[in-house]
Amino acid sequence: MQTAEIHRRWLDFFEKRGHTVVPSASLVSDDPSLMFTVAGMVPFVPYLSGMVPAPYPRATSVQKCIRTNDIEEVGKTPRHGTFFQMCGNFSFGDYFKADAIRFAWELLTTSEADGGLGFEAKDLWVTVYEEDEEAIALWREHSTLPDERIQRLGKDTNYWSTGQPGPAGPCSEIFFDMGPEHGIDGGPATDDDRYVEIWNLVFMQYQVADVKSKTDFTILGELPKKNIDTGMGLERVAFIKQGVANMYEIDQVRPVLDRAAAVAGKMYGADHADDVRLRIIADHVRSGLMLISDGVTPSNEGRGYILRRLLRRVVLQMRLMGVMGASFAELFPVSRDAMQGAYPVVAQDFDHISKVAYAEEKTFLRTLASGIQILQTAVAAATDAHTAVAGDTAFLLHDTHGFPIELTLEIAADAGVSVDEQVFVSLMQEQRDRAKADAKAKKGQRADLSVYKELRGLGETVFTGYTELTHESRVLGIVVDGVPAQEAHEGQIAEIVLAETSLWAEAGGQDSDQGLIVGDGFEAEVLDVQKAVPGLIVHTVKVLVGTVAVDARAETHVDADYRRGATQAHSGTHIVHAALRQVLGEGAHQAGSYNKSGYLRLDFTHSEALSNDTKSEIEEISNLAIRANHEVVTREMPIAEAKALGAMALFGEKYGDRVRMVDIGGPWSRELCAGTHVANSAEIGLISLVSETSVGSANRRIESLVGMDAFRNFAAERAIVQQLTSGLKVPRAELITRVQDLGAQLKAAEKRVASMEAEKLAARVPELLAKAEEVGASRTVLADLGRVGSADDLRTLAMQLRERLSAEAGVVVLAGTIAGGDGPDKPVVLAATTPLAREAGVKAGDIAKLGAKVLGGGGGGKPDLAQGGGTDVSKIGEALAEIRRSLAG
């Protein structure tokens, strides 16, 4: 049975039993405490917790999920995957244990011919919480399981909670027995891999508090509404129904594995190490495909870092199998074809997905090349010294250059040296500890979302700001320092929830409004406006005058100038996006935006920097659209109708069944957008592109000033031009030529000065040779030359001196001071050795390191020529003395 067919049967089964079919939410979770959607229940948490009233009594979904906490186990076990799909059925105070158990048994054991999954009862086991007599009785009633295959387990395995005060309850897990050839008898209680968990039924029935651990908490009582949350692992059921050994061999994953094997010239099943690599590749390519399809792009932090790590692990595994070049163009189309049956969007957006993935692979291959050079130098040094490659070097390669430790170990082993893994592991742990501490600190700064539960239960906040800037409302609730309060007093920072508001809450790239909330005897400045939970707008304010109380009448006042600027910038973002696509083609998708009064920032998919001509063209098209005074029309409609009209759904954004469509110039710019906008494009005033930069391997960023801010920018540039033309006494038309001429003259003068400095230094060769002395076994020149033009001048002089000493064991050590520009002067030391000196064991690299250490810096190089530097000019004499002592010894 194909994976997509299991998917279809699940939704069909529960839809026929009164469940609303809910499409999968994005992998990018709305929950601010989660990076990704990590379980099928995540999108339903507001309903399960009672935070938000459920829009339906029962629901079902097949949810896309990403988990990377067990990434090191991927490929090694039959069922660890980073991307997986969780089939779930949910009840929000509707049915409870009896129906949940009955539905599960019916779907699993009904024959395939009758629409079920066709499991044999003899292959199934269940576990229940040891004290849940009700669940045990219901399994006996609704299934044909014998008592010995209904096993009682403790809280550590069969009791569910969030780990925080709130809803919790016992759970019942369903397992498939793979057979005696896969392990020992005894059922799931043995915790043997023979028994594969395929479904978990959570009976959310209690309110818990004083949570100390997973098994140590206080049950306060039963919830007023008992909920059902279940999850069936689609991949696990698929590999059982398809008769394969693991999830990597199912129909949605195996094609990538086979293609990777073919590219690498390997045979799956022939070598355990290669099999693990091929499974990692198949899993991570699919995960990358799905993450990019939901709008994630590679970066060095957050979600983007996780995606980058997955993609780079694919490159690494391919490299470890001998594939040194690019392979994503072979692998990603295969994953697209395997997944598009369940998720058509991966085919529709594959042009974007492939550009992002291929660009990241290209970038990492360059990173690998530079990392290998650094590692080869470290390996050579370790070989010479008969030591291991330093652990801090391995960590630097991993942390700064993205160079995987596995590749470091392999290259070092090929050269016959080891790596100090103990130090590497220690440094990695320190980094993890810092990250955990930072995450804990950030978590501690967030208010407990449960404080908004009661407020959200009063209804959804109504936004009236599309049509008015002032609105009279009522204070529904106040939160001070994360705790509900009845009042907020003068000078306090508080969060205020109103029944209605004309103040825009930050969303869709548009920053929140500025303004005031005023009432009888109080006035509060609005510092921020956010949607704390879906449907609830929270105003962070500073109370300027008086006291704000719950139930008080309150009037919201939007700062009209700020709103005007914000709408100009938001509409300007749409116009720049349309201009980008007109110039660069439809492959240029918006990949994020931010706009506020006077400023807009637009991220878009494109792999190359824009030329000056291209930027000018985009700017001109944008301003021509403003001059054309296009009408800006907003309409609400079903999402299917909007898409049929050609409206762009921005990449990675989430939309409901009804959407707001914004037209500028009709179909020229037609996007789904909930933000505030101007009435006509001429109201935007002016757009001035001020920068275009890279923000990732396949993403660029345009920043623009808008309206009066754009005008002021042009005015400031005009003033600069006027000052230059006046100071240089040239007409504006000749200004560029005059500046270029001055630059050329300055460069020529600098070249003449450098030549004179070099000649001056070269003239000192006889003098320095005359002062050469016997130090140890070498004739040695040791000299502090004072201020020099550059390290290159010292290097040239050192090589000239070495040439004059080439017939004997000669050592040249020159030090000097280089001007530090705006900062302090910097000391530098150059060392050069002749062949006979090197035969005697004197190496320039060792000399440079020794001198640099005294100078407070670092250095090194080849045995014949090396350089070091530092920060303390006053230590030059001490450094030369230390080098003299070393050479003498």
Short mmCIF file of N, CA, C and O in Angstrom, two decimals, residues 617-724:
data_model
loop_
_atom_site.label_atom_id
_atom_site.label_comp_id
_atom_site.label_asym_id
_atom_site.label_seq_id
_atom_site.Cartn_x
_atom_site.Cartn_y
_atom_site.Cartn_z
N GLU A 617 16.97 50.07 -13.09
CA GLU A 617 15.76 49.73 -13.84
C GLU A 617 14.61 49.40 -12.89
O GLU A 617 13.47 49.82 -13.10
N ILE A 618 14.91 48.62 -11.83
CA ILE A 618 13.88 48.27 -10.85
C ILE A 618 13.35 49.52 -10.16
O ILE A 618 12.14 49.69 -9.98
N GLU A 619 14.25 50.41 -9.81
CA GLU A 619 13.85 51.66 -9.16
C GLU A 619 12.99 52.51 -10.09
O GLU A 619 11.97 53.09 -9.68
N GLU A 620 13.39 52.57 -11.36
CA GLU A 620 12.62 53.38 -12.32
C GLU A 620 11.23 52.80 -12.54
O GLU A 620 10.23 53.55 -12.55
N ILE A 621 11.13 51.48 -12.71
CA ILE A 621 9.81 50.85 -12.91
C ILE A 621 8.92 51.10 -11.69
O ILE A 621 7.72 51.39 -11.83
N SER A 622 9.50 51.02 -10.50
CA SER A 622 8.72 51.25 -9.28
C SER A 622 8.18 52.67 -9.25
O SER A 622 6.99 52.90 -8.94
N ASN A 623 9.01 53.64 -9.57
CA ASN A 623 8.56 55.04 -9.51
C ASN A 623 7.63 55.39 -10.66
O ASN A 623 6.75 56.26 -10.51
N LEU A 624 7.76 54.72 -11.80
CA LEU A 624 6.79 54.92 -12.88
C LEU A 624 5.42 54.40 -12.47
O LEU A 624 4.38 54.99 -12.81
N ALA A 625 5.40 53.28 -11.72
CA ALA A 625 4.12 52.74 -11.21
C ALA A 625 3.50 53.71 -10.21
O ALA A 625 2.28 53.86 -10.15
N ILE A 626 4.34 54.37 -9.42
CA ILE A 626 3.83 55.38 -8.49
C ILE A 626 3.23 56.55 -9.27
O ILE A 626 2.13 57.02 -8.98
N ARG A 627 3.96 57.02 -10.29
CA ARG A 627 3.50 58.15 -11.08
C ARG A 627 2.19 57.83 -11.82
O ARG A 627 1.36 58.71 -12.04
N ALA A 628 2.01 56.54 -12.18
CA ALA A 628 0.82 56.13 -12.92
C ALA A 628 -0.45 56.23 -12.08
O ALA A 628 -1.56 56.11 -12.62
N ASN A 629 -0.29 56.44 -10.78
CA ASN A 629 -1.43 56.62 -9.88
C ASN A 629 -2.42 55.45 -9.97
O ASN A 629 -3.63 55.62 -10.08
N HIS A 630 -1.88 54.21 -9.91
CA HIS A 630 -2.73 53.02 -9.96
C HIS A 630 -3.66 52.98 -8.76
O HIS A 630 -3.25 53.27 -7.62
N GLU A 631 -4.88 52.58 -8.99
CA GLU A 631 -5.81 52.38 -7.88
C GLU A 631 -5.40 51.14 -7.10
O GLU A 631 -5.02 50.12 -7.68
N VAL A 632 -5.45 51.22 -5.78
CA VAL A 632 -5.15 50.08 -4.92
C VAL A 632 -6.47 49.54 -4.40
O VAL A 632 -7.19 50.23 -3.68
N VAL A 633 -6.79 48.31 -4.78
CA VAL A 633 -8.09 47.71 -4.44
C VAL A 633 -7.87 46.50 -3.54
O VAL A 633 -7.03 45.64 -3.82
N THR A 634 -8.61 46.45 -2.43
CA THR A 634 -8.55 45.29 -1.54
C THR A 634 -9.90 44.61 -1.52
O THR A 634 -10.95 45.26 -1.44
N ARG A 635 -9.87 43.26 -1.62
CA ARG A 635 -11.11 42.48 -1.62
C ARG A 635 -10.92 41.23 -0.77
O ARG A 635 -9.84 40.62 -0.78
N GLU A 636 -11.96 40.82 -0.04
CA GLU A 636 -11.94 39.56 0.68
C GLU A 636 -12.69 38.52 -0.13
O GLU A 636 -13.74 38.81 -0.71
N MET A 637 -12.14 37.30 -0.17
CA MET A 637 -12.75 36.24 -0.98
C MET A 637 -12.18 34.90 -0.55
O MET A 637 -11.18 34.84 0.18
N PRO A 638 -12.78 33.79 -0.98
CA PRO A 638 -12.19 32.47 -0.71
C PRO A 638 -10.82 32.36 -1.37
O PRO A 638 -10.58 32.92 -2.45
N ILE A 639 -9.92 31.64 -0.74
CA ILE A 639 -8.54 31.56 -1.24
C ILE A 639 -8.49 30.94 -2.63
O ILE A 639 -7.67 31.35 -3.47
N ALA A 640 -9.38 29.99 -2.91
CA ALA A 640 -9.37 29.36 -4.23
C ALA A 640 -9.71 30.37 -5.32
O ALA A 640 -9.12 30.37 -6.41
N GLU A 641 -10.64 31.28 -5.02
CA GLU A 641 -11.02 32.31 -5.99
C GLU A 641 -9.87 33.28 -6.22
O GLU A 641 -9.59 33.67 -7.36
N ALA A 642 -9.17 33.64 -5.15
CA ALA A 642 -8.05 34.57 -5.28
C ALA A 642 -6.93 33.96 -6.12
O ALA A 642 -6.35 34.63 -6.98
N LYS A 643 -6.64 32.71 -5.88
CA LYS A 643 -5.59 32.05 -6.66
C LYS A 643 -6.00 31.92 -8.12
O LYS A 643 -5.17 32.03 -9.02
N ALA A 644 -7.30 31.70 -8.36
CA ALA A 644 -7.78 31.60 -9.74
C ALA A 644 -7.61 32.93 -10.47
O ALA A 644 -7.43 32.95 -11.70
N LEU A 645 -7.63 34.02 -9.72
CA LEU A 645 -7.44 35.35 -10.32
C LEU A 645 -5.95 35.67 -10.49
O LEU A 645 -5.60 36.75 -10.97
N GLY A 646 -5.09 34.76 -10.07
CA GLY A 646 -3.66 34.95 -10.24
C GLY A 646 -2.97 35.63 -9.08
O GLY A 646 -1.82 36.06 -9.21
N ALA A 647 -3.65 35.73 -7.93
CA ALA A 647 -3.03 36.39 -6.77
C ALA A 647 -1.86 35.56 -6.27
O ALA A 647 -1.93 34.33 -6.20
N MET A 648 -0.77 36.23 -5.94
CA MET A 648 0.41 35.55 -5.43
C MET A 648 0.25 35.27 -3.95
O MET A 648 -0.04 36.16 -3.15
N ALA A 649 0.42 33.99 -3.59
CA ALA A 649 0.51 33.61 -2.18
C ALA A 649 1.99 33.61 -1.84
O ALA A 649 2.76 32.85 -2.42
N LEU A 650 2.40 34.51 -0.98
CA LEU A 650 3.83 34.69 -0.73
C LEU A 650 4.44 33.46 -0.10
O LEU A 650 3.85 32.82 0.77
N PHE A 651 5.63 33.15 -0.55
CA PHE A 651 6.31 31.91 -0.20
C PHE A 651 6.48 31.79 1.31
O PHE A 651 7.02 32.67 1.96
N GLY A 652 6.01 30.66 1.87
CA GLY A 652 6.19 30.40 3.29
C GLY A 652 5.14 31.03 4.18
O GLY A 652 5.09 30.75 5.37
N GLU A 653 4.23 31.87 3.63
CA GLU A 653 3.19 32.47 4.45
C GLU A 653 2.03 31.50 4.62
O GLU A 653 1.85 30.56 3.86
N LYS A 654 1.23 31.73 5.68
CA LYS A 654 0.09 30.87 5.99
C LYS A 654 -1.19 31.65 5.73
O LYS A 654 -1.28 32.83 6.08
N TYR A 655 -2.19 31.00 5.16
CA TYR A 655 -3.44 31.67 4.84
C TYR A 655 -4.62 30.79 5.27
O TYR A 655 -4.53 29.56 5.25
N GLY A 656 -5.72 31.44 5.63
CA GLY A 656 -6.93 30.71 5.98
C GLY A 656 -7.79 30.47 4.76
O GLY A 656 -7.37 30.67 3.61
N ASP A 657 -9.04 30.05 4.99
CA ASP A 657 -9.95 29.76 3.88
C ASP A 657 -10.37 31.03 3.15
O ASP A 657 -10.59 31.04 1.95
N ARG A 658 -10.52 32.13 3.91
CA ARG A 658 -10.83 33.43 3.30
C ARG A 658 -9.61 34.32 3.42
O ARG A 658 -8.92 34.34 4.44
N VAL A 659 -9.34 35.06 2.35
CA VAL A 659 -8.12 35.86 2.29
C VAL A 659 -8.46 37.27 1.83
O VAL A 659 -9.55 37.54 1.32
N ARG A 660 -7.50 38.14 2.00
CA ARG A 660 -7.62 39.52 1.54
C ARG A 660 -6.65 39.71 0.38
O ARG A 660 -5.46 39.47 0.52
N MET A 661 -7.18 40.10 -0.77
CA MET A 661 -6.37 40.25 -1.97
C MET A 661 -6.18 41.74 -2.24
O MET A 661 -7.13 42.52 -2.20
N VAL A 662 -4.92 42.11 -2.53
CA VAL A 662 -4.58 43.51 -2.79
C VAL A 662 -4.11 43.65 -4.23
O VAL A 662 -3.13 43.02 -4.63
N ASP A 663 -4.82 44.46 -5.01
CA ASP A 663 -4.44 44.75 -6.40
C ASP A 663 -3.83 46.15 -6.47
O ASP A 663 -4.38 47.10 -5.90
N ILE A 664 -2.73 46.27 -7.19
CA ILE A 664 -2.18 47.58 -7.54
C ILE A 664 -2.01 47.59 -9.05
O ILE A 664 -1.20 46.84 -9.59
N GLY A 665 -2.81 48.40 -9.72
CA GLY A 665 -2.77 48.39 -11.18
C GLY A 665 -3.34 47.11 -11.75
O GLY A 665 -2.81 46.58 -12.73
N GLY A 666 -4.40 46.60 -11.11
CA GLY A 666 -5.01 45.36 -11.58
C GLY A 666 -4.08 44.18 -11.41
O GLY A 666 -3.46 44.02 -10.35
N PRO A 667 -3.92 43.37 -12.43
CA PRO A 667 -3.09 42.17 -12.29
C PRO A 667 -1.59 42.44 -12.24
O PRO A 667 -0.81 41.53 -12.01
N TRP A 668 -1.16 43.71 -12.48
CA TRP A 668 0.29 43.99 -12.47
C TRP A 668 0.89 43.59 -11.13
O TRP A 668 1.94 42.97 -11.06
N SER A 669 0.21 43.94 -10.05
CA SER A 669 0.61 43.49 -8.72
C SER A 669 -0.64 42.99 -8.02
O SER A 669 -1.53 43.78 -7.68
N ARG A 670 -0.71 41.68 -7.83
CA ARG A 670 -1.90 41.08 -7.20
C ARG A 670 -1.41 40.06 -6.18
O ARG A 670 -0.90 39.00 -6.54
N GLU A 671 -1.53 40.39 -4.91
CA GLU A 671 -1.01 39.54 -3.85
C GLU A 671 -2.03 39.36 -2.74
O GLU A 671 -2.89 40.21 -2.52
N LEU A 672 -1.89 38.24 -2.02
CA LEU A 672 -2.66 38.04 -0.80
C LEU A 672 -1.95 38.78 0.32
O LEU A 672 -0.76 38.59 0.55
N CYS A 673 -2.69 39.65 1.02
CA CYS A 673 -2.04 40.48 2.04
C CYS A 673 -3.09 41.04 2.99
O CYS A 673 -4.11 41.56 2.56
N ALA A 674 -2.81 40.96 4.29
CA ALA A 674 -3.74 41.48 5.28
C ALA A 674 -3.36 42.86 5.77
O ALA A 674 -4.05 43.45 6.61
N GLY A 675 -2.25 43.43 5.28
CA GLY A 675 -1.75 44.70 5.80
C GLY A 675 -2.54 45.90 5.35
O GLY A 675 -3.51 45.81 4.58
N THR A 676 -2.12 47.06 5.82
CA THR A 676 -2.78 48.32 5.45
C THR A 676 -2.07 48.92 4.25
O THR A 676 -0.85 48.77 4.10
N HIS A 677 -2.83 49.59 3.39
CA HIS A 677 -2.28 50.10 2.13
C HIS A 677 -2.83 51.47 1.79
O HIS A 677 -3.86 51.91 2.32
N VAL A 678 -2.12 52.14 0.86
CA VAL A 678 -2.60 53.42 0.34
C VAL A 678 -3.80 53.18 -0.56
O VAL A 678 -4.08 52.04 -0.96
N ALA A 679 -4.52 54.25 -0.91
CA ALA A 679 -5.67 54.12 -1.81
C ALA A 679 -5.25 54.17 -3.27
O ALA A 679 -5.88 53.54 -4.14
N ASN A 680 -4.16 54.92 -3.57
CA ASN A 680 -3.64 55.04 -4.93
C ASN A 680 -2.12 55.04 -4.86
O ASN A 680 -1.53 55.57 -3.91
N SER A 681 -1.49 54.48 -5.87
CA SER A 681 -0.03 54.32 -5.82
C SER A 681 0.69 55.66 -5.71
O SER A 681 1.79 55.73 -5.14
N ALA A 682 0.09 56.76 -6.23
CA ALA A 682 0.76 58.05 -6.16
C ALA A 682 0.98 58.50 -4.72
O ALA A 682 1.88 59.29 -4.43
N GLU A 683 0.17 57.97 -3.78
CA GLU A 683 0.31 58.34 -2.37
C GLU A 683 1.64 57.85 -1.79
O GLU A 683 2.09 58.35 -0.75
N ILE A 684 2.27 56.88 -2.43
CA ILE A 684 3.56 56.38 -1.94
C ILE A 684 4.62 57.47 -2.03
O ILE A 684 5.51 57.56 -1.18
N GLY A 685 4.52 58.30 -3.05
CA GLY A 685 5.42 59.44 -3.18
C GLY A 685 6.68 59.15 -3.95
O GLY A 685 6.86 59.62 -5.07
N LEU A 686 7.57 58.36 -3.37
CA LEU A 686 8.88 58.15 -3.98
C LEU A 686 9.51 56.90 -3.38
O LEU A 686 9.33 56.61 -2.20
N ILE A 687 10.24 56.16 -4.20
CA ILE A 687 11.00 55.00 -3.72
C ILE A 687 12.46 55.20 -4.11
O ILE A 687 12.77 55.49 -5.27
N SER A 688 13.36 55.04 -3.13
CA SER A 688 14.80 55.17 -3.38
C SER A 688 15.51 53.92 -2.90
O SER A 688 15.58 53.67 -1.68
N LEU A 689 16.02 53.10 -3.84
CA LEU A 689 16.78 51.91 -3.47
C LEU A 689 18.13 52.32 -2.90
O LEU A 689 18.89 53.01 -3.57
N VAL A 690 18.41 51.91 -1.67
CA VAL A 690 19.65 52.33 -1.03
C VAL A 690 20.66 51.20 -0.90
O VAL A 690 21.86 51.46 -0.70
N SER A 691 20.21 49.94 -0.99
CA SER A 691 21.19 48.84 -0.91
C SER A 691 20.60 47.57 -1.50
O SER A 691 19.38 47.39 -1.54
N GLU A 692 21.50 46.69 -1.93
CA GLU A 692 21.13 45.35 -2.42
C GLU A 692 22.26 44.43 -2.02
O GLU A 692 23.41 44.63 -2.41
N THR A 693 21.95 43.46 -1.14
CA THR A 693 22.99 42.61 -0.56
C THR A 693 22.55 41.16 -0.56
O THR A 693 21.39 40.83 -0.80
N SER A 694 23.51 40.28 -0.23
CA SER A 694 23.22 38.85 -0.09
C SER A 694 22.81 38.55 1.34
O SER A 694 23.40 39.07 2.29
N VAL A 695 21.79 37.71 1.49
CA VAL A 695 21.40 37.23 2.82
C VAL A 695 21.36 35.71 2.85
O VAL A 695 20.76 35.10 3.73
N GLY A 696 22.00 35.08 1.89
CA GLY A 696 22.03 33.62 1.83
C GLY A 696 22.51 33.18 0.47
O GLY A 696 22.70 33.99 -0.45
N SER A 697 22.69 31.87 0.32
CA SER A 697 23.26 31.35 -0.91
C SER A 697 22.36 31.57 -2.12
O SER A 697 22.84 31.59 -3.24
N ALA A 698 21.07 31.75 -1.92
CA ALA A 698 20.17 31.98 -3.06
C ALA A 698 19.17 33.07 -2.75
O ALA A 698 18.08 33.10 -3.29
N ASN A 699 19.53 33.97 -1.85
CA ASN A 699 18.61 35.03 -1.44
C ASN A 699 19.32 36.37 -1.43
O ASN A 699 20.47 36.48 -0.98
N ARG A 700 18.63 37.38 -1.92
CA ARG A 700 19.14 38.74 -1.94
C ARG A 700 18.19 39.62 -1.13
O ARG A 700 17.06 39.24 -0.87
N ARG A 701 18.67 40.78 -0.77
CA ARG A 701 17.85 41.73 0.00
C ARG A 701 17.97 43.12 -0.60
O ARG A 701 19.07 43.61 -0.82
N ILE A 702 16.82 43.72 -0.86
CA ILE A 702 16.75 45.11 -1.30
C ILE A 702 16.22 45.95 -0.14
O ILE A 702 15.25 45.56 0.52
N GLU A 703 16.86 47.08 0.10
CA GLU A 703 16.38 48.04 1.09
C GLU A 703 16.10 49.35 0.39
O GLU A 703 16.89 49.81 -0.44
N SER A 704 14.97 49.94 0.74
CA SER A 704 14.56 51.19 0.09
C SER A 704 14.01 52.16 1.11
O SER A 704 13.42 51.77 2.11
N LEU A 705 14.22 53.44 0.84
CA LEU A 705 13.54 54.47 1.58
C LEU A 705 12.29 54.88 0.80
O LEU A 705 12.26 54.78 -0.43
N VAL A 706 11.28 55.32 1.54
CA VAL A 706 9.98 55.56 0.91
C VAL A 706 9.45 56.93 1.35
O VAL A 706 9.65 57.35 2.50
N GLY A 707 8.76 57.60 0.42
CA GLY A 707 8.09 58.85 0.75
C GLY A 707 9.07 59.95 1.12
O GLY A 707 10.09 60.16 0.46
N MET A 708 8.79 60.66 2.21
CA MET A 708 9.63 61.78 2.63
C MET A 708 11.04 61.33 3.01
O MET A 708 12.00 62.07 2.82
N ASP A 709 11.18 60.11 3.54
CA ASP A 709 12.51 59.61 3.87
C ASP A 709 13.35 59.45 2.60
O ASP A 709 14.56 59.73 2.60
N ALA A 710 12.71 59.02 1.50
CA ALA A 710 13.43 58.92 0.23
C ALA A 710 13.82 60.30 -0.27
O ALA A 710 14.94 60.51 -0.76
N PHE A 711 12.90 61.27 -0.14
CA PHE A 711 13.22 62.64 -0.58
C PHE A 711 14.40 63.20 0.22
O PHE A 711 15.31 63.81 -0.34
N ARG A 712 14.38 63.00 1.56
CA ARG A 712 15.46 63.53 2.40
C ARG A 712 16.79 62.88 2.02
O ARG A 712 17.85 63.53 2.07
N ASN A 713 16.76 61.61 1.65
CA ASN A 713 17.99 60.92 1.24
C ASN A 713 18.55 61.55 -0.04
O ASN A 713 19.76 61.80 -0.15
N PHE A 714 17.66 61.81 -1.01
CA PHE A 714 18.10 62.45 -2.25
C PHE A 714 18.63 63.86 -1.96
O PHE A 714 19.63 64.30 -2.56
N ALA A 715 17.97 64.56 -1.07
CA ALA A 715 18.40 65.91 -0.74
C ALA A 715 19.79 65.91 -0.10
O ALA A 715 20.64 66.77 -0.39
N ALA A 716 20.05 64.91 0.78
CA ALA A 716 21.35 64.82 1.42
C ALA A 716 22.44 64.51 0.39
O ALA A 716 23.55 65.07 0.44
N GLU A 717 22.14 63.62 -0.57
CA GLU A 717 23.11 63.30 -1.61
C GLU A 717 23.37 64.52 -2.50
O GLU A 717 24.51 64.76 -2.93
N ARG A 718 22.33 65.29 -2.76
CA ARG A 718 22.50 66.51 -3.57
C ARG A 718 23.42 67.50 -2.86
O ARG A 718 24.28 68.13 -3.49
N ALA A 719 23.27 67.59 -1.53
CA ALA A 719 24.12 68.51 -0.77
C ALA A 719 25.58 68.08 -0.83
O ALA A 719 26.49 68.91 -0.94
N ILE A 720 25.83 66.76 -0.79
CA ILE A 720 27.19 66.25 -0.89
C ILE A 720 27.80 66.60 -2.25
O ILE A 720 28.95 67.04 -2.34
N VAL A 721 27.00 66.41 -3.31
CA VAL A 721 27.48 66.74 -4.65
C VAL A 721 27.81 68.23 -4.75
O VAL A 721 28.83 68.64 -5.33
N GLN A 722 26.96 69.08 -4.17
CA GLN A 722 27.21 70.52 -4.22
C GLN A 722 28.50 70.89 -3.50
O GLN A 722 29.28 71.73 -3.96
N GLN A 723 28.75 70.25 -2.34
CA GLN A 723 29.98 70.51 -1.60
C GLN A 723 31.21 70.09 -2.41
O GLN A 723 32.23 70.80 -2.43
N LEU A 724 31.12 68.96 -3.08
CA LEU A 724 32.25 68.46 -3.88
C LEU A 724 32.51 69.37 -5.07
O LEU A 724 33.67 69.71 -5.37
#
